[in-house]
PDB file of C-alpha atoms in Angstrom:
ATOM      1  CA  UNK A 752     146.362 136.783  68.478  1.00 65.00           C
ATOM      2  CA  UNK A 753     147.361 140.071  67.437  1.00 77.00           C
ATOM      3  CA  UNK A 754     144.647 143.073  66.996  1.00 79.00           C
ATOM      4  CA  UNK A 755     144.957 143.048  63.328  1.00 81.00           C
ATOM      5  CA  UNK A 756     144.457 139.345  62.935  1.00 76.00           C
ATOM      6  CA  UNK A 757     140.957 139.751  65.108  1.00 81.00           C
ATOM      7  CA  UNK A 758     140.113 142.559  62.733  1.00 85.00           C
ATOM      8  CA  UNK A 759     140.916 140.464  60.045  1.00 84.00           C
ATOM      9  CA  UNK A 760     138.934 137.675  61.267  1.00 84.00           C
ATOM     10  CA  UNK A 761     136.115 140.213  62.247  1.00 87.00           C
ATOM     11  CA  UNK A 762     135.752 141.029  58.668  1.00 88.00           C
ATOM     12  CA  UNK A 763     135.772 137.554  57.362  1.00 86.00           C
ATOM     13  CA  UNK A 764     132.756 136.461  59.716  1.00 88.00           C
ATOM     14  CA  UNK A 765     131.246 140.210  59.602  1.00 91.00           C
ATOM     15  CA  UNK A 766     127.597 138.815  59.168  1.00 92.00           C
ATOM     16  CA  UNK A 767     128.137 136.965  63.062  1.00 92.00           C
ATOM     17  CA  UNK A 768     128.896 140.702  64.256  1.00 93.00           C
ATOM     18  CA  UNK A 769     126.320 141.937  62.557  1.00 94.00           C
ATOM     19  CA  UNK A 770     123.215 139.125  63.809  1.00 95.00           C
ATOM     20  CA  UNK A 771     124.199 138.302  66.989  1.00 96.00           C
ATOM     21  CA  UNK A 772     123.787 142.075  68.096  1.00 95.00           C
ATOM     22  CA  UNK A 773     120.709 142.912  66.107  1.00 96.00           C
ATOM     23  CA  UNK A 774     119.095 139.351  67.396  1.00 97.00           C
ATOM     24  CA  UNK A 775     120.448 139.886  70.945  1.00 96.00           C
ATOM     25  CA  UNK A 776     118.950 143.483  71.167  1.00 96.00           C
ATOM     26  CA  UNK A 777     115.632 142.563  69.394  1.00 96.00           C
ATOM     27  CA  UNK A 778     114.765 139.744  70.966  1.00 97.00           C
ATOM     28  CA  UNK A 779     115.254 142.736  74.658  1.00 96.00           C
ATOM     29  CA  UNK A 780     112.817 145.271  73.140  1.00 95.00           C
ATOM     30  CA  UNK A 781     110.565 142.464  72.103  1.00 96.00           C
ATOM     31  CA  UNK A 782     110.289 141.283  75.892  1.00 95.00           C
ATOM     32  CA  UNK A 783     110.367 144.771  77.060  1.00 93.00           C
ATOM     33  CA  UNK A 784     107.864 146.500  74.991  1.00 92.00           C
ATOM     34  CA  UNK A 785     105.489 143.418  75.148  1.00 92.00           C
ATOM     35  CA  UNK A 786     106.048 141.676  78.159  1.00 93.00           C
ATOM     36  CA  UNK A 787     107.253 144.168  81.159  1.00 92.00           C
ATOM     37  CA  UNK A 788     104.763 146.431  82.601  1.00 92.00           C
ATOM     38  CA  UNK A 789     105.096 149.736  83.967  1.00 94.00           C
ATOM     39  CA  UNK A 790     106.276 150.598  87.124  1.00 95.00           C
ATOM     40  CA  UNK A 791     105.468 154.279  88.558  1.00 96.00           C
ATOM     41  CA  UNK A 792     106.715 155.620  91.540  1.00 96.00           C
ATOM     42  CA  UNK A 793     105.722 158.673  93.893  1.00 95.00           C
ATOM     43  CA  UNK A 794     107.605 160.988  96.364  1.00 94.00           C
ATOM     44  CA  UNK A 795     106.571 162.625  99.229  1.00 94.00           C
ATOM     45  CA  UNK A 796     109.215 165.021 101.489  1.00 92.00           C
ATOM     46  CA  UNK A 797     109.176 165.397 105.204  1.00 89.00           C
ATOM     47  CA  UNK A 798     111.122 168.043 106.992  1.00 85.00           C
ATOM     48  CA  UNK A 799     112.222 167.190 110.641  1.00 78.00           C
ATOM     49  CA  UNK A 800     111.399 170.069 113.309  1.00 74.00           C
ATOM     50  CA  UNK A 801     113.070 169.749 117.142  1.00 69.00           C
ATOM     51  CA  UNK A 802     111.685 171.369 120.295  1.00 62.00           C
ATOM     52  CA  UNK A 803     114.676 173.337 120.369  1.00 60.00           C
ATOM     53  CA  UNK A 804     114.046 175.222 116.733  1.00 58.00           C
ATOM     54  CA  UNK A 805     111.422 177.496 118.488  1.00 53.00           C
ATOM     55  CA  UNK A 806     112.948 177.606 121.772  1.00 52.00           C
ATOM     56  CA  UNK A 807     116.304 179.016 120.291  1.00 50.00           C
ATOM     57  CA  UNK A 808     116.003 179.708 116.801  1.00 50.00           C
ATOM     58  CA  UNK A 809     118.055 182.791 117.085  1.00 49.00           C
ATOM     59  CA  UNK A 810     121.160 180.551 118.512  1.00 50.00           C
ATOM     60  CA  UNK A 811     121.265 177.770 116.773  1.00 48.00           C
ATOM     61  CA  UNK A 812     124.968 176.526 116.174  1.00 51.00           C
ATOM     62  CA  UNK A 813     126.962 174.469 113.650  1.00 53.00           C
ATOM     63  CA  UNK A 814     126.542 171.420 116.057  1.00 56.00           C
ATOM     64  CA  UNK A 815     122.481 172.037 115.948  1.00 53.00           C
ATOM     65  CA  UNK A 816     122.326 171.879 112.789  1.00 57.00           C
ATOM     66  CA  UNK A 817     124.503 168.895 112.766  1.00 63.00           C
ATOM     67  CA  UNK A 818     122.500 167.006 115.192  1.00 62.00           C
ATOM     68  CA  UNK A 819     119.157 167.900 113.475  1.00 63.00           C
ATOM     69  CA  UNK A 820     121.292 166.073 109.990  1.00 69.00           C
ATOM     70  CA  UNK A 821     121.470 163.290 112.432  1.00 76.00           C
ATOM     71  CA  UNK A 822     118.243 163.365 113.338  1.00 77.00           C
ATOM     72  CA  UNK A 823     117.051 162.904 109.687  1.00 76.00           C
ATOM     73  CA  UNK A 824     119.109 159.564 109.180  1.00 79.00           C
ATOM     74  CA  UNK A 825     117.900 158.325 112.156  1.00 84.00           C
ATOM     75  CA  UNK A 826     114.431 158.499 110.847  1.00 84.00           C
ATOM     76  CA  UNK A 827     115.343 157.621 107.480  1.00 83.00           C
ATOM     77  CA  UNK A 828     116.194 154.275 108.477  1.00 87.00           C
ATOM     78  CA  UNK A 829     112.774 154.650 111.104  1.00 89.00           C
ATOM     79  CA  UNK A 830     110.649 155.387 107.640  1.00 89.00           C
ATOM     80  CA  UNK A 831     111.871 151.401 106.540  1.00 88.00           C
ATOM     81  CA  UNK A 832     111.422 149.791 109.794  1.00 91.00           C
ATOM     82  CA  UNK A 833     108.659 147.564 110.164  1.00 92.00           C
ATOM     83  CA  UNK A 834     106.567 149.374 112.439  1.00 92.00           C
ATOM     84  CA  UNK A 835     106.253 152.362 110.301  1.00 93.00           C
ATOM     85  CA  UNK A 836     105.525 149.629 107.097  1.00 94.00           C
ATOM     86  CA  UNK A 837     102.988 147.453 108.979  1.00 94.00           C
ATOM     87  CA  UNK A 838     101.028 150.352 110.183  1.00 94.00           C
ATOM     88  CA  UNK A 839     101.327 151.741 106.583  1.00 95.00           C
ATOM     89  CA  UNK A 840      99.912 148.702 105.263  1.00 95.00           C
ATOM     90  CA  UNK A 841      97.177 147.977 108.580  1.00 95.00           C
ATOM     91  CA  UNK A 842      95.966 152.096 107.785  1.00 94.00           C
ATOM     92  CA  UNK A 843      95.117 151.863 104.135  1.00 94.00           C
ATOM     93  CA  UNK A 844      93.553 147.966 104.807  1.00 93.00           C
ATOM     94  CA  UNK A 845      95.955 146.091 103.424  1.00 93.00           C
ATOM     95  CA  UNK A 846      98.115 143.189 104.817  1.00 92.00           C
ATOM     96  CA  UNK A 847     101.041 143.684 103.820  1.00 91.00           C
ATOM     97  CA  UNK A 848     103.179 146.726 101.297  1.00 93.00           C
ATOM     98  CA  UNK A 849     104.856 143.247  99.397  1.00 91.00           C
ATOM     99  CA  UNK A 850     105.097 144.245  95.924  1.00 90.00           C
ATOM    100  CA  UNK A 851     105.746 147.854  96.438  1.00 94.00           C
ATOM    101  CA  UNK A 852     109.521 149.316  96.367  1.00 93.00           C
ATOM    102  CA  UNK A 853     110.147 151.626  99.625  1.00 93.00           C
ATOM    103  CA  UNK A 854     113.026 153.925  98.811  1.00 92.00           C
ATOM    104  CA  UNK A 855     114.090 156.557 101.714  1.00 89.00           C
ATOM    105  CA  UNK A 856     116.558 159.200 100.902  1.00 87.00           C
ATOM    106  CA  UNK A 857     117.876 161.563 103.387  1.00 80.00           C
ATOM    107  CA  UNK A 858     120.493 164.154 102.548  1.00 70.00           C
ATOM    108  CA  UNK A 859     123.577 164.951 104.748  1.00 65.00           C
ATOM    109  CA  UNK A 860     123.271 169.075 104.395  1.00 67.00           C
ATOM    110  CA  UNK A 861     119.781 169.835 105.057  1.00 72.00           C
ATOM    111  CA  UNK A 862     116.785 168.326 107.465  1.00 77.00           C
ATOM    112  CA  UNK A 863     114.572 167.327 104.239  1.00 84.00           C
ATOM    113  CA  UNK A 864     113.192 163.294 104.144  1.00 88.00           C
ATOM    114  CA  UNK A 865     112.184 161.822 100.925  1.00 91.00           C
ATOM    115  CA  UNK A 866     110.136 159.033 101.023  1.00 93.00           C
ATOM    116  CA  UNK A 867     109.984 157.365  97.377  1.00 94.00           C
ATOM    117  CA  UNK A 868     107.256 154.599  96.517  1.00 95.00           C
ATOM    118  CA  UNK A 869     107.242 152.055  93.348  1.00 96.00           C
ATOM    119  CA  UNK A 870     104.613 150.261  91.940  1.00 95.00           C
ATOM    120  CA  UNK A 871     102.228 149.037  89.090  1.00 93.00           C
ATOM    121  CA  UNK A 872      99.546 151.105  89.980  1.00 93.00           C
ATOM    122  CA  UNK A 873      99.983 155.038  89.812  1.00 94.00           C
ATOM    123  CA  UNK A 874      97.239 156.076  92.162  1.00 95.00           C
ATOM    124  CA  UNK A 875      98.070 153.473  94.771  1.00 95.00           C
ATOM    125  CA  UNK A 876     101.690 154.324  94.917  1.00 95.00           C
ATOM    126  CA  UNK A 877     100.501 157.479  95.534  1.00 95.00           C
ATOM    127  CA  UNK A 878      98.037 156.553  98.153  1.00 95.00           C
ATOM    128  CA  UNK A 879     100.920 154.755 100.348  1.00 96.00           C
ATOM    129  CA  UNK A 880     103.643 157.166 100.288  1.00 95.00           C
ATOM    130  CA  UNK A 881     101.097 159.610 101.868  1.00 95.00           C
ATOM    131  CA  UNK A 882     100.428 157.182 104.483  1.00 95.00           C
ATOM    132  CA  UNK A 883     103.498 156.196 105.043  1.00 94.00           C
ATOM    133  CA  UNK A 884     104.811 160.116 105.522  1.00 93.00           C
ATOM    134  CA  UNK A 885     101.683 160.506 108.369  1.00 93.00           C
ATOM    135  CA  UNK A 886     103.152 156.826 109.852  1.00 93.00           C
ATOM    136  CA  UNK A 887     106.652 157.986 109.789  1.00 92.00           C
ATOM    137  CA  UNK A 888     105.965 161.828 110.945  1.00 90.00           C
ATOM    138  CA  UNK A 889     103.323 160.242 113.740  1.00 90.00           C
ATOM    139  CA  UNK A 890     106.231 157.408 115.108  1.00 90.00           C
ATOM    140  CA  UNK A 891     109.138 159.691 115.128  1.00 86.00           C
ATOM    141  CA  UNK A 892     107.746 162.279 117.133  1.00 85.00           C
ATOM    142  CA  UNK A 893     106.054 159.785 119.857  1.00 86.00           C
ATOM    143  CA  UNK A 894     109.661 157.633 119.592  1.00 84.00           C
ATOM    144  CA  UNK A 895     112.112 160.458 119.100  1.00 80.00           C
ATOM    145  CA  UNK A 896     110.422 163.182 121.319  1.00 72.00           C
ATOM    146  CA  UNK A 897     110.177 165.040 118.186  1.00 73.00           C
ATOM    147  CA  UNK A 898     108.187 168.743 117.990  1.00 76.00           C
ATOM    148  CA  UNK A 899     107.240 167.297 114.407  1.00 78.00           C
ATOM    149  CA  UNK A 900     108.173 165.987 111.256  1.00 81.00           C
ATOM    150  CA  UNK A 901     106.180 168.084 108.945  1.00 85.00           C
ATOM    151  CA  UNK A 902     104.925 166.900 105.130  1.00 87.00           C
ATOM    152  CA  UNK A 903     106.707 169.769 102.725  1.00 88.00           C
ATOM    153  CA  UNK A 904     105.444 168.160  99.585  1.00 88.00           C
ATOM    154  CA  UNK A 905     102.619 165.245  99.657  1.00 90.00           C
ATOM    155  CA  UNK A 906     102.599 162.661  97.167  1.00 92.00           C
ATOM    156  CA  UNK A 907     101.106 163.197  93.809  1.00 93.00           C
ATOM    157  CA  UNK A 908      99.787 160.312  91.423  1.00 94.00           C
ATOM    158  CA  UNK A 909     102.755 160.096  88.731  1.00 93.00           C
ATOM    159  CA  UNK A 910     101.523 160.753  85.084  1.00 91.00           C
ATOM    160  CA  UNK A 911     104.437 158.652  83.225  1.00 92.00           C
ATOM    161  CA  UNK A 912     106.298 155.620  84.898  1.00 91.00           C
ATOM    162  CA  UNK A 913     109.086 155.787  85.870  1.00 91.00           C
ATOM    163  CA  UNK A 914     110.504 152.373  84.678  1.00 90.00           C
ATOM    164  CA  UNK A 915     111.627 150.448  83.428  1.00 91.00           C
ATOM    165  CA  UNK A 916     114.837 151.501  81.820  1.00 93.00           C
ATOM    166  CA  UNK A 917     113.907 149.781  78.073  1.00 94.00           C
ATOM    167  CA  UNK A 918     116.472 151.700  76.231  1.00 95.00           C
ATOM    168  CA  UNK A 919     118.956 151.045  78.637  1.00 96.00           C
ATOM    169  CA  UNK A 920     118.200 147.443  78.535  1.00 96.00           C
ATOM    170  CA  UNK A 921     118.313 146.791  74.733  1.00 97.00           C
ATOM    171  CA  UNK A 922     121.651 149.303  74.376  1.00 97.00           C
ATOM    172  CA  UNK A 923     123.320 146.144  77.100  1.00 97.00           C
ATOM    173  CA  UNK A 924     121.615 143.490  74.970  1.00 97.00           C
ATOM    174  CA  UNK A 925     123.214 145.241  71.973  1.00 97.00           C
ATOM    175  CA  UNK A 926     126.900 145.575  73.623  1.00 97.00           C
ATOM    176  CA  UNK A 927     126.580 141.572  75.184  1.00 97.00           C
ATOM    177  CA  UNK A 928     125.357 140.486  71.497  1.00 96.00           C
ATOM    178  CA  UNK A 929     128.191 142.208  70.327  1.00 96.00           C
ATOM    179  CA  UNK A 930     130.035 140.327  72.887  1.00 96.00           C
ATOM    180  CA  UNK A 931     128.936 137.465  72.338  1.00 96.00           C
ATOM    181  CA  UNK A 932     129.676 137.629  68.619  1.00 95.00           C
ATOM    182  CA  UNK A 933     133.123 138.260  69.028  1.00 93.00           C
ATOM    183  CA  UNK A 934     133.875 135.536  71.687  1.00 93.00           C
ATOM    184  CA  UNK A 935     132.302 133.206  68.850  1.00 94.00           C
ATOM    185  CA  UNK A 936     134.593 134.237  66.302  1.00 92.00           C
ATOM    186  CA  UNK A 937     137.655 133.371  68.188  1.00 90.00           C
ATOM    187  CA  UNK A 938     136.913 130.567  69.417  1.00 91.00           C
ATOM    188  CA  UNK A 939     136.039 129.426  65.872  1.00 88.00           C
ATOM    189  CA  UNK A 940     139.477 130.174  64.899  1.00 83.00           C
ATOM    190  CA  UNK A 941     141.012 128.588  67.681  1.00 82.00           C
ATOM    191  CA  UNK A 942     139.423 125.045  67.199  1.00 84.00           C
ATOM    192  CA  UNK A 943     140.005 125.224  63.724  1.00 71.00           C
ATOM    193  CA  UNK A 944     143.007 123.456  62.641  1.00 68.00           C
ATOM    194  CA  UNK A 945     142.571 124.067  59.034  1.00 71.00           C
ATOM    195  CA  UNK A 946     146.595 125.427  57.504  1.00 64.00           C
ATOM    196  CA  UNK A 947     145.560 128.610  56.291  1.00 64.00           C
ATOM    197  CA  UNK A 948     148.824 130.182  55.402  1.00 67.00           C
ATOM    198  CA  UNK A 949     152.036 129.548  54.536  1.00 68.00           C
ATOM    199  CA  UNK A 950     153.700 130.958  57.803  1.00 67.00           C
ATOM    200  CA  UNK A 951     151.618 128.876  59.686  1.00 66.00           C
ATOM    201  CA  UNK A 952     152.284 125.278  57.302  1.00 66.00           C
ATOM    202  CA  UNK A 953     155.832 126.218  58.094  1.00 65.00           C
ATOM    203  CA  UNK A 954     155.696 126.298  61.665  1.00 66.00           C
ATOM    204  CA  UNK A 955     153.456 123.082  61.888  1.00 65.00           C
ATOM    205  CA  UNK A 956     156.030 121.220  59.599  1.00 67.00           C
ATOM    206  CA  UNK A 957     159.038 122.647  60.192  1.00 68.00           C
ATOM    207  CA  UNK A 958     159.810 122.880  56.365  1.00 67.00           C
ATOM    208  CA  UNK A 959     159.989 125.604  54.057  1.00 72.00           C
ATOM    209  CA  UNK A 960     158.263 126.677  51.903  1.00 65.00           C
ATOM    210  CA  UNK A 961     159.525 126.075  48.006  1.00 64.00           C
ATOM    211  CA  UNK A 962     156.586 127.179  46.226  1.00 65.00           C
ATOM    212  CA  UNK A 963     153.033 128.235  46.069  1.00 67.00           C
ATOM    213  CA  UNK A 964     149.775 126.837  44.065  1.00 67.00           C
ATOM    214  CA  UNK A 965     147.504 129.564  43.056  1.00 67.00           C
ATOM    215  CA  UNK A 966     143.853 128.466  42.588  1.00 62.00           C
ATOM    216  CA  UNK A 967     142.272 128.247  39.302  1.00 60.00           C
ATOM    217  CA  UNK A 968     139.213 129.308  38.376  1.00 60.00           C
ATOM    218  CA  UNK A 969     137.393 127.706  35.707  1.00 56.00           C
ATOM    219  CA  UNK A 970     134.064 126.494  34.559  1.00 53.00           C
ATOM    220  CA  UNK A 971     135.528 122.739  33.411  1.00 52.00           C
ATOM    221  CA  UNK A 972     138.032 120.159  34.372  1.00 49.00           C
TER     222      UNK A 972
END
């Protein structure tokens, strides 16, 4: 099948591209607007501080710096651990963080943690990431032999959620309606084994063609 003849067949069964989009993408903002709740989510930065920063600060080297970057991973992945999230949860009186979204992003040019927490509730997202900055700060220096990992910026409860995505989710249901429609179409066309030209009576009969019978329109016999 050629591009034209989908285009062609695209216009004959226009109303298909038309529905199964709108439907498809309707039916998504429906269930999003109506049935999805909000999810917020709350940051809280940690910087990481070695012995050596005070001891030396006016010699500190290329391979300091890149050992205090190291440093910063190391507790990155120590923030997600499940001694730092049990004592989270044990601290606030809670058994477990199940349900909440634990997101720790550490950068490779600079000593700053960022410890991100989702949830449905705004003020205890907030509540957690706090605790679990003091948890993480409070096992890295007893594991680590840390001088500290100081809170830059502490959590704050988030005014607008931060998901989900509802836009971005009915734009896909859009596109995979659209999809959807064309798939439809052609395979339509491909099970139908109507003659619908004379090119294609000629190849199914291997005769030509002498002559053609235009269609009359009338109101009587």
């Amino acid at each position: 099948m050629t591009l034209l003849e989908l285009l062609h067949l695209l216009r004959k069964k226009w109303f298909l591209v038309v529905l199964f989009p709108l439907v498809f993408a309707g039916a998504t903002a429906a269930y999003s607007w109506g049935f999805m709740s909000n999810d917020y989510t709350s940051n809280v930065s940690l910087y990481v501080l070695t012995k050596t920063d005070s001891q030396n600060s006016s010699n500190i080297t290329s391979s300091d710096v890149t050992a205090s970057q190291q440093l910063a991973n190391d507790i990155a992945v120590l923030a997600k651990s499940n001694r730092v999230i049990d004592a989270t949860a044990h601290s606030l009186g809670m058994t477990t963080l199940k349900g909440y979204n634990v997101k720790v992003d550490s950068a490779t040019t600079n000593r700053v943690i960022t410890l991100s927490v989702t949830g449905k509730k705004p003020e205890a997202v907030a509540q957690i990431a706090d605790e679990l900055g003091k948890q993480t700060s409070d096992t890295a220096v007893e594991v680590m032999d840390l001088k500290a990992v100081n809170v830059i910026e502490s959590a704050q409860v988030p005014a607008a959620p931060s998901g989900p995505n509802r836009v971005m989710y009915t734009a896909v249901a859009f596109l995979a309606g659209l999809f959807f429609a064309v798939a439809l179409i052609v395979l339509l066309d491909l099970i139908d084994t109507t003659v619908k030209n004379p090119e294609e009576a000629e190849e199914l009969l291997g005769l030509p063609v002498l002559g053609r019978m235009p269609s009359l329109k009338g109101k009587g016999n």
